[in-house]
C-alpha positions as a Python dict, from the first residue, in 0.01 Angstrom:
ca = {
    (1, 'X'): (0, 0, 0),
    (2, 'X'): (-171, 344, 87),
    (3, 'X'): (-545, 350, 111),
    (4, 'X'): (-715, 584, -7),
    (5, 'X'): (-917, 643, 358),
    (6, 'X'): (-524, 723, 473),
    (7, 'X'): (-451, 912, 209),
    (8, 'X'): (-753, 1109, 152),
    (9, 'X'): (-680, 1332, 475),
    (10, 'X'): (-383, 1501, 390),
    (11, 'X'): (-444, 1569, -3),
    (12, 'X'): (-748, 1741, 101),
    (13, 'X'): (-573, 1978, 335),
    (14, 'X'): (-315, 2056, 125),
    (15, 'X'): (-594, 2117, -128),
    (16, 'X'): (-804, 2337, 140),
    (17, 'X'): (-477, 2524, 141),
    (18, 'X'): (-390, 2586, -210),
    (19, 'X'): (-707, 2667, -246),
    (20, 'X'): (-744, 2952, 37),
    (21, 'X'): (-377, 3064, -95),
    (22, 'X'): (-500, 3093, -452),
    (23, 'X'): (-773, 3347, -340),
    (24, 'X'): (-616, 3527, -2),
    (25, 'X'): (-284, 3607, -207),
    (26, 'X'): (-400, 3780, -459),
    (27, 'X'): (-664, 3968, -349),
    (28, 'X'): (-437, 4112, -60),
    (29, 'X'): (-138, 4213, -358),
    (30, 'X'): (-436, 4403, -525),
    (31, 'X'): (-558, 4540, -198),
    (32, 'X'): (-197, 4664, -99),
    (33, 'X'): (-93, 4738, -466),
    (34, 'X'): (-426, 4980, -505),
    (35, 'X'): (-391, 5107, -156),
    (36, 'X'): (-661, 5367, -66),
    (37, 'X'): (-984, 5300, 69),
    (38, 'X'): (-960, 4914, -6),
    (39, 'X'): (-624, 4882, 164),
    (40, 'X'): (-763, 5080, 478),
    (41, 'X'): (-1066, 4812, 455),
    (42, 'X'): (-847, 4530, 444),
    (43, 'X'): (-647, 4635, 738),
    (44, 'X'): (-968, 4693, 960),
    (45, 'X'): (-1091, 4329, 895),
    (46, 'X'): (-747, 4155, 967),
    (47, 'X'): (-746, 4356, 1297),
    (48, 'X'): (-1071, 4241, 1373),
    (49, 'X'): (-973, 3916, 1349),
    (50, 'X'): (-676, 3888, 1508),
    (51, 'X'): (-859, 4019, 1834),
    (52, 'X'): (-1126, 3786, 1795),
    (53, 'X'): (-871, 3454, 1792),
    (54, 'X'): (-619, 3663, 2035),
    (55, 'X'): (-909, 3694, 2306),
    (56, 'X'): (-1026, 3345, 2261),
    (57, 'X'): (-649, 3266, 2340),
    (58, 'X'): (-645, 3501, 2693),
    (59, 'X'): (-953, 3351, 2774),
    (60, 'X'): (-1234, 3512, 2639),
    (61, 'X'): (-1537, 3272, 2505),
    (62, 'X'): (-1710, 3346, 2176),
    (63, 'X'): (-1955, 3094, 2215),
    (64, 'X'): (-2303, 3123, 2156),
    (65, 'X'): (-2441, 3312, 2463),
    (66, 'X'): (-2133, 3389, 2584),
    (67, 'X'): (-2088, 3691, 2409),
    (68, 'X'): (-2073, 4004, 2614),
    (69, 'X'): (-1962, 4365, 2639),
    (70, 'X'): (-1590, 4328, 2705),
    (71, 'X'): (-1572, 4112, 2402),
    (72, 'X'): (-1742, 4381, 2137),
    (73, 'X'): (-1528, 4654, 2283),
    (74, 'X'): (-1225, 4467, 2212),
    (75, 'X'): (-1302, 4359, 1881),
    (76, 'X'): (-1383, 4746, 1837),
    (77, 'X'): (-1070, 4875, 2000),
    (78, 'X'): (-830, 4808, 1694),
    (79, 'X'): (-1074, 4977, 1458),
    (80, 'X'): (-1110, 5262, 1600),
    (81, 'X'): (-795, 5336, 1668),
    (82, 'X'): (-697, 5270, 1262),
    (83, 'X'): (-981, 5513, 1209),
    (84, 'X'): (-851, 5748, 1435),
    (85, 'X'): (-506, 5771, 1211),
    (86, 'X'): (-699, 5714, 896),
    (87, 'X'): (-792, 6077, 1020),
    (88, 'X'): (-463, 6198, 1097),
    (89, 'X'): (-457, 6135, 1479),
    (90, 'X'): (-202, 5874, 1551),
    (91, 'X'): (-140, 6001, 1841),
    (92, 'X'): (-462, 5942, 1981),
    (93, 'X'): (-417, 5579, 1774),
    (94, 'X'): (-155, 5488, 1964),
    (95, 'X'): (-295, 5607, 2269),
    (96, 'X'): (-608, 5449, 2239),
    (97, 'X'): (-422, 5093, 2176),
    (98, 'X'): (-182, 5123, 2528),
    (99, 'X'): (-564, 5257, 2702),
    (100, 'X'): (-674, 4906, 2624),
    (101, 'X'): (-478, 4813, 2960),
    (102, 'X'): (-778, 4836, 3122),
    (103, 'X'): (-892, 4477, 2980),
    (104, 'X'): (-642, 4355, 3167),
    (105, 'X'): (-258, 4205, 3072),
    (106, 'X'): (-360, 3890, 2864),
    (107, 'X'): (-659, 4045, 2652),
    (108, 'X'): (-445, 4425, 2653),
    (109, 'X'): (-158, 4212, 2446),
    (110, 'X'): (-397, 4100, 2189),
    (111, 'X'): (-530, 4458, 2084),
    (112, 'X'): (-181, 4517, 2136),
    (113, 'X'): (-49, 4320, 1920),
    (114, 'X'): (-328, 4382, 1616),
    (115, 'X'): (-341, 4760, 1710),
    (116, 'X'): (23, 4814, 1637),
    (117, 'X'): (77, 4633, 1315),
    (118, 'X'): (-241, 4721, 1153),
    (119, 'X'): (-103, 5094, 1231),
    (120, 'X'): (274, 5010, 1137),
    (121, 'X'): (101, 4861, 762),
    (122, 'X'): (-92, 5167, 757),
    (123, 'X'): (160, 5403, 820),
    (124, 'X'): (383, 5246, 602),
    (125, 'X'): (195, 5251, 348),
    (126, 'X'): (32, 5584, 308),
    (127, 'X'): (371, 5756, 318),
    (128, 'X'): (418, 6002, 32),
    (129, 'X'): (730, 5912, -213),
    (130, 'X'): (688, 5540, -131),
    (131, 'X'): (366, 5348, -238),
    (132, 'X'): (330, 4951, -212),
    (133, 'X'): (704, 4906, -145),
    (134, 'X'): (801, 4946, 192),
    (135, 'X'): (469, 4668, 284),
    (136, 'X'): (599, 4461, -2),
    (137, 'X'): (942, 4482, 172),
    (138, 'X'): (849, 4356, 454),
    (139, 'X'): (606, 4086, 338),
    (140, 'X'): (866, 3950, 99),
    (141, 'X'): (1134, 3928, 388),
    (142, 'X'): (890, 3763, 613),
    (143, 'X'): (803, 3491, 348),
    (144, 'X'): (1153, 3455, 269),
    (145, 'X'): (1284, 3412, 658),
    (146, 'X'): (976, 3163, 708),
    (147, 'X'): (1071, 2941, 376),
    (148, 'X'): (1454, 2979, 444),
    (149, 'X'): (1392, 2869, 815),
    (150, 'X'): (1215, 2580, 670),
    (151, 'X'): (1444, 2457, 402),
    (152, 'X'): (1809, 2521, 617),
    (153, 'X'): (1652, 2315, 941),
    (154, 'X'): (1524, 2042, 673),
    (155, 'X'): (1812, 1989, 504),
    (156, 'X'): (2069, 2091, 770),
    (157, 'X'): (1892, 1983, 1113),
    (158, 'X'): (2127, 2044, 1436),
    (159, 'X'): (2045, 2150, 1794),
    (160, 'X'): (1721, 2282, 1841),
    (161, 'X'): (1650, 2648, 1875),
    (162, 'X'): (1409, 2676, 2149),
    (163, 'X'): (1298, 2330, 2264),
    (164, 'X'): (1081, 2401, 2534),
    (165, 'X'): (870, 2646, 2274),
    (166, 'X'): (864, 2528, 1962),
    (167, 'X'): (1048, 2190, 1947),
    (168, 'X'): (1066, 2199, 1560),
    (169, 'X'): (1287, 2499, 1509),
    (170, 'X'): (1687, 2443, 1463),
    (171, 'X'): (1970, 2699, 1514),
    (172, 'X'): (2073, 2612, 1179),
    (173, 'X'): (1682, 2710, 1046),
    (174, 'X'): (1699, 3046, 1219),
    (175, 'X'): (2069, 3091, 1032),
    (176, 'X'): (1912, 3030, 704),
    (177, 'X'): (1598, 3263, 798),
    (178, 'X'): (1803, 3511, 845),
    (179, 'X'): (2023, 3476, 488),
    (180, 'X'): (1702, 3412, 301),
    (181, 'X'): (1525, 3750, 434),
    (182, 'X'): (1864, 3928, 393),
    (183, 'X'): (1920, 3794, -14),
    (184, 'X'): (1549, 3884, -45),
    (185, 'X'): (1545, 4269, 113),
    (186, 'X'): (1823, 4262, -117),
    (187, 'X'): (1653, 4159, -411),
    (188, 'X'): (1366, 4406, -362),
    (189, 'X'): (1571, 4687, -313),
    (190, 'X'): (1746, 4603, -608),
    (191, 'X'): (1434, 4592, -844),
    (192, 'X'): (1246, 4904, -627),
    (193, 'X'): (1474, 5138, -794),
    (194, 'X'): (1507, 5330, -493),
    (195, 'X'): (1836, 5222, -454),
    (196, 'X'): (1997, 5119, -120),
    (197, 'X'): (2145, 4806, -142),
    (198, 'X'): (2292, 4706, 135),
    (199, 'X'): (2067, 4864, 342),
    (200, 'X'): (1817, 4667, 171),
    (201, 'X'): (2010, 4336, 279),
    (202, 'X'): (2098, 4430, 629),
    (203, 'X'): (1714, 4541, 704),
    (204, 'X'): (1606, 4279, 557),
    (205, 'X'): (1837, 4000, 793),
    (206, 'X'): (1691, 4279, 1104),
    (207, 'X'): (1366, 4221, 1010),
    (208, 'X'): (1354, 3846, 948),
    (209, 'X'): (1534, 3831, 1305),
    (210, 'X'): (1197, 4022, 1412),
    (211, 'X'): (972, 3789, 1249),
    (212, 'X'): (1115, 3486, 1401),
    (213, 'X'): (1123, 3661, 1735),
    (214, 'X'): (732, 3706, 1618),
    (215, 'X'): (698, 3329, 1559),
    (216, 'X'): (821, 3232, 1893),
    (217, 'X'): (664, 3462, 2090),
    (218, 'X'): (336, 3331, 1892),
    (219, 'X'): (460, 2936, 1947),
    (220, 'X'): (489, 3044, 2317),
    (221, 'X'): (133, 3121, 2370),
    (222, 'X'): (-15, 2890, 2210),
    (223, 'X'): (183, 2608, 2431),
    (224, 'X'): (93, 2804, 2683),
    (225, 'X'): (-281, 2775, 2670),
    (226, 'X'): (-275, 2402, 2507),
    (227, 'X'): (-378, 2451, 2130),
    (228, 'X'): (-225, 2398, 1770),
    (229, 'X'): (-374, 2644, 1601),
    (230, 'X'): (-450, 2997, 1683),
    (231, 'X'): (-809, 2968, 1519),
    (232, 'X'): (-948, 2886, 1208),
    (233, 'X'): (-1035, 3190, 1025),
    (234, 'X'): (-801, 3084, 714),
    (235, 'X'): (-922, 2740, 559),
    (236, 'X'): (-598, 2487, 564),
    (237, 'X'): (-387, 2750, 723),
    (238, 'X'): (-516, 2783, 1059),
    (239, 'X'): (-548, 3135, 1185),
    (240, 'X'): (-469, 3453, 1106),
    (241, 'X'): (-196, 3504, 1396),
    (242, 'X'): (-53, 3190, 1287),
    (243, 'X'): (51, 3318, 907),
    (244, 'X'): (58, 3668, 1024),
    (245, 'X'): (296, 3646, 1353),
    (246, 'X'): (626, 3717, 1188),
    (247, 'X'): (468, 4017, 973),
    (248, 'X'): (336, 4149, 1311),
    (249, 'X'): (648, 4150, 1493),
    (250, 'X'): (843, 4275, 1172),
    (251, 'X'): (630, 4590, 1074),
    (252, 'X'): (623, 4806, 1408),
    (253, 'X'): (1042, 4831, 1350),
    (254, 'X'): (1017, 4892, 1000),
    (255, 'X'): (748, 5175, 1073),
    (256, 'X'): (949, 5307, 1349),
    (257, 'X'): (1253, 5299, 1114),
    (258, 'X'): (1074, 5472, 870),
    (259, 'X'): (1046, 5816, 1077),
    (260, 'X'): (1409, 5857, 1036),
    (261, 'X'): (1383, 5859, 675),
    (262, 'X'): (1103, 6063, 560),
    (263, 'X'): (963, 6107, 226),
    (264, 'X'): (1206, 5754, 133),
    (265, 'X'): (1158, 5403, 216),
    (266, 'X'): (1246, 5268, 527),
    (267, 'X'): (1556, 5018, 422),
    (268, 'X'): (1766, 5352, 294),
    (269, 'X'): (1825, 5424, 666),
    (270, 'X'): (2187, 5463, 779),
    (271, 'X'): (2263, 5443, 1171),
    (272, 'X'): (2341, 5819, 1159),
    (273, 'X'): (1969, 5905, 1049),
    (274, 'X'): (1838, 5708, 1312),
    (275, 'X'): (2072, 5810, 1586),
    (276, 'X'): (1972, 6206, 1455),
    (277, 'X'): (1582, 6065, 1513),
    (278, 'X'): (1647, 5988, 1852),
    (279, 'X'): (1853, 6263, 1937),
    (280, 'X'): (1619, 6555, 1733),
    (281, 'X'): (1384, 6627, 2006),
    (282, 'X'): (1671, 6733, 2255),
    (283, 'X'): (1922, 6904, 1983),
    (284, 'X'): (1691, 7000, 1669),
    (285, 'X'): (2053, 7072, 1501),
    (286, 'X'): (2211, 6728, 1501),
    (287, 'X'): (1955, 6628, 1238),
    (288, 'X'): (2122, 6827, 981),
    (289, 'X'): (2402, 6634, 1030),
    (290, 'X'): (2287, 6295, 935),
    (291, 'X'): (2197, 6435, 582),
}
């Protein structure tokens, strides 16, 4: 017979975590659905803490006393930079974000890391001619590869993925990550009305491959310094670079993607308009050709 002391523990975590769910999810759909100045505000706080639980991981202590220059300018270092392109200067962004070197390699990955996906969601999102739909995209794929990974390694099991990082993963989990994100950039393209299909499946499997790349390289730090959880900034979840790796990893290609495309969402892009991309700085002309 279960006690109730026994049982007690777990209901109330998965009840910490419905509960966080049932107020994080929706507020972030309105945020990203609304866009704008809430969207932009949304961003800035994530990044904020992602560098706070990223710096505790390189080393950095946040505890009371402890606190000291180096750790305000990086918690400051994402922001500005997002405020920077909020203005128009991504160059400058993205400048500012590979400048953060100077914290040295451990903490420089961190701002890294929240720097470039807080500007990827940014980007992505204030494109004209697209909205809501190209972060949707990628948020849906990510959820999709996570939940597929889960089910397929479940119910199929088989050799492990990457034993010596994250024992728990299976080859056969990764597999169905990568199905589940393709059927579900499928289904949004599908209902976006924007049309591209196919490109919508074969992004999707792409990105999902990036988010679990994201998950790993996440799982490998963590072992690497000796902790579970990233932090604890999410009640019942853990921390924010623990739900948000795979969206992290997954939103600097789409961005990058998008360029090739402009004026339409990302997941419409054929090789030949990315190849034209690459190639447009040293012969302006082949671009016509990929249209």
């Amino acid at each position: 017979m279960v006690t109730s002391s026994s049982a007690n523990p777990r209901w109330s975590d998965l009840r910490l975590r419905l509960i966080s769910a049932s107020v994080i999810v929706p507020v972030a759909l309105l945020c990203i659905w609304a866009g704008g100045s809430a969207y932009r505000l949304m961003i800035l706080l994530v990044s904020i803490g992602l560098v706070y639980e990223g710096a505790a991981m390189a080393g950095l202590s946040w505890q009371k006393g402890a606190r000291n220059w180096r750790g305000a300018l990086l918690l400051l270092w994402p922001p500005l930079g997002l405020l920077l392109a909020m203005k128009g200067e991504w160059r400058a962004a993205l400048g500012l974000a590979l400048s953060a070197a100077i914290f040295g390699a451990a903490q420089w990955a961190c701002v890294a890391v929240a720097s470039l996906g807080g500007l990827s969601l940014l980007w992505l999102r204030e494109q004209p001619g697209t909205g809501a739909l190209p972060v949707l995209f990628i948020i849906l794929v990510v959820i999709a590869s996570d939940s597929g990974a889960y089910m397929a390694g479940r119910i199929i099991g088989g050799p492990k993925l990457a034993p010596s990082i994250s024992p728990g993963k299976t080859r056969s989990g990764a597999a169905g990550g990568l199905v589940a994100a393709g059927l579900a950039g499928l289904a949004v393209a599908g209902c976006s009305g924007q049309g591209g299909l196919a490109g919508g499946a074969v992004w999707g499997m792409i990105l999902g491959c990036a988010a679990q790349c994201g998950d790993l390289a996440e799982s490998a730090a963590k072992r690497r310094v000796g902790i579970k959880d990233s932090g604890w900034l999410i009640p019942g979840h853990g921390g924010l670079l623990d739900r948000f790796d795979g969206l992290l990893a997954a939103a600097p290609l789409a961005a990058l993607v998008s360029l090739a495309v402009p004026g339409q969402v990302f997941w419409t892009a054929l090789p030949v308009d990315i190849l034209g991309a690459l190639l447009h700085p040293f012969f302006p002309s082949f671009s016509a050709f990929s249209h």
